[in-house]
mmCIF file of C-alpha atoms in Angstrom:
data_model
loop_
_atom_site.group_PDB
_atom_site.id
_atom_site.type_symbol
_atom_site.label_atom_id
_atom_site.label_comp_id
_atom_site.label_asym_id
_atom_site.label_seq_id
_atom_site.Cartn_x
_atom_site.Cartn_y
_atom_site.Cartn_z
ATOM 1 C CA MET A 1 -156.592 -95.290 139.680
ATOM 2 C CA ASN A 2 -154.138 -92.893 141.114
ATOM 3 C CA PRO A 3 -154.602 -92.387 144.723
ATOM 4 C CA LEU A 4 -152.992 -89.712 145.609
ATOM 5 C CA PRO A 5 -154.693 -86.821 144.610
ATOM 6 C CA LEU A 6 -157.473 -88.412 146.444
ATOM 7 C CA LEU A 7 -155.883 -88.271 149.333
ATOM 8 C CA ALA A 8 -154.654 -85.324 148.967
ATOM 9 C CA LEU A 9 -157.831 -83.668 148.170
ATOM 10 C CA GLY A 10 -159.490 -85.861 151.087
ATOM 11 C CA LEU A 11 -156.624 -84.104 153.576
ATOM 12 C CA VAL A 12 -157.290 -80.977 152.064
ATOM 13 C CA LEU A 13 -160.881 -81.095 153.024
ATOM 14 C CA GLY A 14 -160.771 -82.801 156.458
ATOM 15 C CA LEU A 15 -158.837 -79.244 157.354
ATOM 16 C CA ARG A 16 -161.642 -77.304 155.886
ATOM 17 C CA HIS A 17 -164.520 -79.552 157.257
ATOM 18 C CA ALA A 18 -162.286 -78.571 161.001
ATOM 19 C CA ALA A 19 -163.586 -74.919 160.229
ATOM 20 C CA ASP A 20 -167.484 -76.100 160.228
ATOM 21 C CA PRO A 21 -169.187 -72.973 162.284
ATOM 22 C CA ASP A 22 -170.767 -76.170 164.922
ATOM 23 C CA HIS A 23 -167.166 -77.574 165.483
ATOM 24 C CA VAL A 24 -165.216 -74.800 166.333
ATOM 25 C CA VAL A 25 -168.034 -73.270 168.340
ATOM 26 C CA ALA A 26 -168.266 -76.392 170.572
ATOM 27 C CA VAL A 27 -164.281 -76.480 170.709
ATOM 28 C CA THR A 28 -163.605 -72.847 171.885
ATOM 29 C CA ALA A 29 -166.364 -73.331 174.340
ATOM 30 C CA ILE A 30 -164.284 -75.964 175.734
ATOM 31 C CA THR A 31 -160.719 -75.077 175.165
ATOM 32 C CA ALA A 32 -162.227 -71.397 176.888
ATOM 33 C CA ARG A 33 -161.438 -73.579 179.939
ATOM 34 C CA THR A 34 -157.650 -73.180 179.604
ATOM 35 C CA ARG A 35 -155.398 -70.413 179.108
ATOM 36 C CA ARG A 36 -152.469 -72.477 177.834
ATOM 37 C CA VAL A 37 -151.554 -73.554 174.559
ATOM 38 C CA THR A 38 -150.200 -76.875 174.913
ATOM 39 C CA PRO A 39 -153.380 -77.460 176.889
ATOM 40 C CA ALA A 40 -155.620 -76.326 173.985
ATOM 41 C CA ALA A 41 -153.665 -78.168 171.226
ATOM 42 C CA LEU A 42 -154.626 -81.470 173.615
ATOM 43 C CA LEU A 43 -157.878 -80.688 173.461
ATOM 44 C CA GLY A 44 -157.978 -80.078 169.895
ATOM 45 C CA ALA A 45 -156.156 -83.283 169.145
ATOM 46 C CA ALA A 46 -158.906 -84.990 171.743
ATOM 47 C CA TRP A 47 -161.850 -83.427 169.792
ATOM 48 C CA GLY A 48 -160.064 -84.419 166.327
ATOM 49 C CA LEU A 49 -159.667 -88.075 167.176
ATOM 50 C CA GLY A 50 -163.039 -88.884 168.719
ATOM 51 C CA HIS A 51 -164.549 -87.158 165.636
ATOM 52 C CA THR A 52 -161.663 -89.655 163.196
ATOM 53 C CA LEU A 53 -163.111 -92.964 164.938
ATOM 54 C CA THR A 54 -166.463 -92.157 164.617
ATOM 55 C CA LEU A 55 -166.452 -91.112 161.137
ATOM 56 C CA PHE A 56 -164.401 -93.378 160.218
ATOM 57 C CA VAL A 57 -166.055 -96.457 161.864
ATOM 58 C CA VAL A 58 -169.580 -95.745 160.781
ATOM 59 C CA GLY A 59 -168.573 -94.220 156.854
ATOM 60 C CA ALA A 60 -166.414 -97.476 156.484
ATOM 61 C CA ALA A 61 -169.672 -99.778 157.653
ATOM 62 C CA ILE A 62 -171.654 -97.543 155.512
ATOM 63 C CA VAL A 63 -169.341 -97.980 152.352
ATOM 64 C CA LEU A 64 -168.595 -101.802 152.993
ATOM 65 C CA PHE A 65 -172.095 -103.108 153.691
ATOM 66 C CA ASN A 66 -173.990 -100.571 151.408
ATOM 67 C CA TRP A 67 -175.939 -99.416 154.208
ATOM 68 C CA VAL A 68 -178.956 -97.009 153.774
ATOM 69 C CA VAL A 69 -179.086 -94.357 155.998
ATOM 70 C CA PRO A 70 -183.043 -93.506 156.467
ATOM 71 C CA PRO A 71 -183.503 -89.715 157.078
ATOM 72 C CA ARG A 72 -184.913 -89.919 160.246
ATOM 73 C CA VAL A 73 -181.567 -91.817 160.997
ATOM 74 C CA GLY A 74 -179.566 -89.264 159.877
ATOM 75 C CA LEU A 75 -181.292 -86.164 161.427
ATOM 76 C CA ALA A 76 -181.277 -88.477 164.519
ATOM 77 C CA LEU A 77 -177.363 -87.993 164.314
ATOM 78 C CA GLU A 78 -177.567 -84.206 163.442
ATOM 79 C CA PHE A 79 -179.656 -83.788 166.959
ATOM 80 C CA VAL A 80 -176.775 -85.715 168.769
ATOM 81 C CA VAL A 81 -174.957 -82.612 167.720
ATOM 82 C CA ALA A 82 -177.465 -80.241 168.892
ATOM 83 C CA VAL A 83 -177.547 -81.564 171.731
ATOM 84 C CA ALA A 84 -173.567 -81.799 172.560
ATOM 85 C CA LEU A 85 -173.434 -78.141 172.024
ATOM 86 C CA VAL A 86 -175.952 -77.482 174.589
ATOM 87 C CA THR A 87 -174.202 -79.273 177.028
ATOM 88 C CA VAL A 88 -170.933 -78.112 176.329
ATOM 89 C CA GLY A 89 -172.773 -74.440 176.653
ATOM 90 C CA LEU A 90 -174.601 -75.386 179.740
ATOM 91 C CA TRP A 91 -171.216 -76.627 181.281
ATOM 92 C CA ASN A 92 -169.033 -73.237 180.519
ATOM 93 C CA LEU A 93 -172.149 -71.415 181.942
ATOM 94 C CA ARG A 94 -172.834 -73.347 185.008
ATOM 95 C CA GLY A 95 -168.969 -74.299 185.558
ATOM 96 C CA ARG A 96 -166.465 -73.137 187.559
ATOM 97 C CA HIS A 97 -165.242 -69.468 186.489
ATOM 98 C CA ASP A 98 -161.836 -69.048 187.796
ATOM 99 C CA HIS A 99 -158.782 -70.621 187.159
ATOM 100 C CA ASP A 100 -156.455 -72.731 188.955
ATOM 101 C CA ASP A 101 -152.801 -72.652 189.601
ATOM 102 C CA ALA A 102 -152.288 -75.017 186.430
ATOM 103 C CA GLY A 103 -154.204 -72.362 183.981
ATOM 104 C CA LEU A 104 -157.236 -74.867 183.630
ATOM 105 C CA GLY A 105 -160.854 -74.535 184.376
ATOM 106 C CA ASP A 106 -162.169 -77.838 185.449
ATOM 107 C CA GLY A 107 -160.092 -77.824 188.889
ATOM 108 C CA THR A 108 -158.114 -81.063 188.342
ATOM 109 C CA GLY A 109 -155.084 -79.608 187.167
ATOM 110 C CA ARG A 110 -155.911 -81.037 183.619
ATOM 111 C CA PRO A 111 -157.383 -80.493 180.204
ATOM 112 C CA PRO A 112 -160.935 -81.926 179.994
ATOM 113 C CA THR A 113 -159.669 -83.897 177.103
ATOM 114 C CA GLY A 114 -162.307 -86.872 178.235
ATOM 115 C CA LYS A 115 -165.140 -83.977 177.272
ATOM 116 C CA ALA A 116 -163.608 -82.787 174.299
ATOM 117 C CA PHE A 117 -163.370 -86.542 172.479
ATOM 118 C CA VAL A 118 -166.836 -87.212 173.574
ATOM 119 C CA VAL A 119 -167.829 -84.008 171.996
ATOM 120 C CA GLY A 120 -165.722 -84.680 169.000
ATOM 121 C CA MET A 121 -167.352 -88.513 168.667
ATOM 122 C CA ALA A 122 -170.785 -86.359 168.829
ATOM 123 C CA HIS A 123 -169.708 -84.764 165.990
ATOM 124 C CA GLY A 124 -167.941 -87.508 163.870
ATOM 125 C CA LEU A 125 -170.955 -89.529 164.096
ATOM 126 C CA ALA A 126 -173.236 -86.579 162.590
ATOM 127 C CA GLY A 127 -170.915 -86.199 159.654
ATOM 128 C CA SER A 128 -169.776 -89.846 159.100
ATOM 129 C CA ALA A 129 -173.344 -90.534 157.087
ATOM 130 C CA ALA A 130 -172.959 -87.847 154.771
ATOM 131 C CA VAL A 131 -169.629 -88.257 154.238
ATOM 132 C CA ALA A 132 -169.774 -91.501 153.507
ATOM 133 C CA LEU A 133 -172.551 -91.006 151.062
ATOM 134 C CA LEU A 134 -170.383 -88.581 149.307
ATOM 135 C CA VAL A 135 -167.598 -90.632 148.841
ATOM 136 C CA LEU A 136 -169.584 -93.359 147.071
ATOM 137 C CA ALA A 137 -170.886 -91.095 144.669
ATOM 138 C CA THR A 138 -167.139 -90.654 143.349
ATOM 139 C CA VAL A 139 -165.312 -93.549 144.757
ATOM 140 C CA ARG A 140 -166.369 -97.303 143.279
ATOM 141 C CA ASP A 141 -163.580 -99.048 145.542
ATOM 142 C CA PRO A 142 -164.829 -99.740 148.756
ATOM 143 C CA ALA A 143 -161.066 -100.169 150.335
ATOM 144 C CA TRP A 144 -159.691 -96.436 148.708
ATOM 145 C CA ALA A 145 -162.832 -95.010 149.616
ATOM 146 C CA CYS A 146 -162.064 -96.091 153.487
ATOM 147 C CA ALA A 147 -158.658 -94.638 152.764
ATOM 148 C CA TYR A 148 -160.431 -91.381 152.429
ATOM 149 C CA LEU A 149 -162.307 -91.466 155.013
ATOM 150 C CA LEU A 150 -159.589 -92.385 157.187
ATOM 151 C CA VAL A 151 -157.654 -89.454 155.497
ATOM 152 C CA PHE A 152 -160.211 -86.772 156.018
ATOM 153 C CA GLY A 153 -160.538 -87.735 159.291
ATOM 154 C CA LEU A 154 -156.924 -87.606 160.267
ATOM 155 C CA GLY A 155 -157.191 -83.783 157.951
ATOM 156 C CA THR A 156 -160.289 -82.821 160.486
ATOM 157 C CA LEU A 157 -157.501 -84.144 163.292
ATOM 158 C CA LEU A 158 -155.104 -81.530 162.357
ATOM 159 C CA GLY A 159 -157.055 -78.607 161.466
ATOM 160 C CA MET A 160 -159.106 -79.050 164.763
ATOM 161 C CA THR A 161 -155.731 -78.783 166.615
ATOM 162 C CA ILE A 162 -154.772 -75.684 164.407
ATOM 163 C CA VAL A 163 -157.863 -73.794 165.223
ATOM 164 C CA THR A 164 -157.433 -74.615 168.981
ATOM 165 C CA THR A 165 -153.916 -73.519 169.303
ATOM 166 C CA GLY A 166 -154.802 -70.381 167.505
ATOM 167 C CA PHE A 167 -157.279 -69.615 169.865
ATOM 168 C CA ALA A 168 -155.445 -70.090 172.909
ATOM 169 C CA MET A 169 -152.454 -67.875 172.013
ATOM 170 C CA PRO A 170 -154.572 -64.957 171.888
ATOM 171 C CA LEU A 171 -156.683 -66.247 174.463
ATOM 172 C CA SER A 172 -153.266 -66.580 176.749
ATOM 173 C CA ALA A 173 -152.178 -63.468 176.265
ATOM 174 C CA VAL A 174 -155.296 -61.731 177.475
ATOM 175 C CA THR A 175 -155.674 -63.571 180.423
ATOM 176 C CA ARG A 176 -152.242 -62.678 181.583
ATOM 177 C CA ARG A 177 -152.885 -59.285 181.356
ATOM 178 C CA TRP A 178 -156.857 -59.025 182.259
ATOM 179 C CA GLY A 179 -157.623 -61.986 184.771
ATOM 180 C CA GLY A 180 -161.202 -61.223 184.724
ATOM 181 C CA SER A 181 -161.119 -61.497 180.903
ATOM 182 C CA ALA A 182 -160.984 -65.447 181.236
ATOM 183 C CA ARG A 183 -164.671 -65.404 183.043
ATOM 184 C CA ILE A 184 -166.376 -63.521 180.551
ATOM 185 C CA LEU A 185 -164.883 -65.745 177.292
ATOM 186 C CA ARG A 186 -166.061 -68.637 179.153
ATOM 187 C CA ILE A 187 -168.814 -67.522 179.430
ATOM 188 C CA ALA A 188 -169.328 -65.744 176.105
ATOM 189 C CA THR A 189 -168.202 -69.272 174.165
ATOM 190 C CA GLY A 190 -170.833 -71.006 176.721
ATOM 191 C CA ALA A 191 -173.507 -68.833 175.940
ATOM 192 C CA LEU A 192 -172.726 -68.956 171.819
ATOM 193 C CA SER A 193 -172.453 -73.126 172.346
ATOM 194 C CA LEU A 194 -175.902 -73.117 174.219
ATOM 195 C CA LEU A 195 -177.363 -70.899 171.214
ATOM 196 C CA LEU A 196 -176.129 -72.506 168.588
ATOM 197 C CA GLY A 197 -176.952 -75.733 169.918
ATOM 198 C CA ALA A 198 -180.766 -74.780 170.993
ATOM 199 C CA TRP A 199 -181.016 -73.288 167.062
ATOM 200 C CA LEU A 200 -180.134 -76.518 165.661
ATOM 201 C CA VAL A 201 -182.375 -78.646 168.254
ATOM 202 C CA TYR A 202 -185.529 -76.602 166.405
ATOM 203 C CA GLN A 203 -184.005 -77.029 162.846
ATOM 204 C CA VAL A 204 -183.494 -80.386 162.755
ATOM 205 C CA GLY A 205 -186.309 -81.411 165.343
ATOM 206 C CA TRP A 206 -189.491 -79.366 163.741
ATOM 207 C CA ARG A 207 -187.736 -77.276 160.825
ATOM 208 C CA ASP A 208 -185.975 -80.598 159.372
ATOM 209 C CA GLY A 209 -188.780 -82.844 160.664
ATOM 210 C CA LEU A 210 -186.778 -85.256 162.861
ATOM 211 C CA PHE A 211 -190.088 -85.316 165.277
ATOM 212 C CA LEU A 212 -192.545 -84.782 162.670
ATOM 213 C CA SER A 213 -194.337 -87.328 160.505
ATOM 214 C CA ILE A 214 -192.360 -86.680 157.415
ATOM 215 C CA PRO A 215 -188.492 -85.967 157.684
ATOM 216 C CA ARG A 216 -186.330 -84.411 155.329
ATOM 217 C CA TRP A 217 -182.935 -84.891 155.347
ATOM 218 C CA THR A 218 -180.336 -83.942 153.001
ATOM 219 C CA PRO A 219 -176.993 -85.301 153.849
ATOM 220 C CA GLN A 220 -174.020 -82.398 154.419
#
């Protein structure tokens, strides 16, 4: 088989995957804590690295060992994302609302790359089963399937770096002109993350049946 079209498709779909609403909401909420472009790009890269790590490790294990993902496990992985969104939202809503001299909101002078990395890992964990199962449906060679997962993850890393950089550029301009807008943006993104996380808690926990007797899980 010619691997180039397969890997190119993985890269493109990885870029597209970065724009999923739950990804964008979580990362923009974290990025709202800085008003500089370079730290924002680092946050996107940290999120993407965490996402790629768990997606590749867990996805490759599913591919190589033919693991069967029970519906309740698949839903539990998605529930982790809901909890991560709620946590990020609360972090913004109750955190400091004044930027320090470095233009960062965590009080340390450094972008919160560790938090972005952990949130990315949570998202990668949730997506790993779905992506791996979709790959297995079309790619029978385990080596190429794993290569696809890796390129997909790298595409997501690149895409999220672009998203956070694109978000930070107008944010930087706005906060330089209106200092109080930084607090408003942080609260707004935090509230959005909290609301989306709470909705996912309900969706995954009760509508899809994670906490009910018969769970319904569709990899996506």
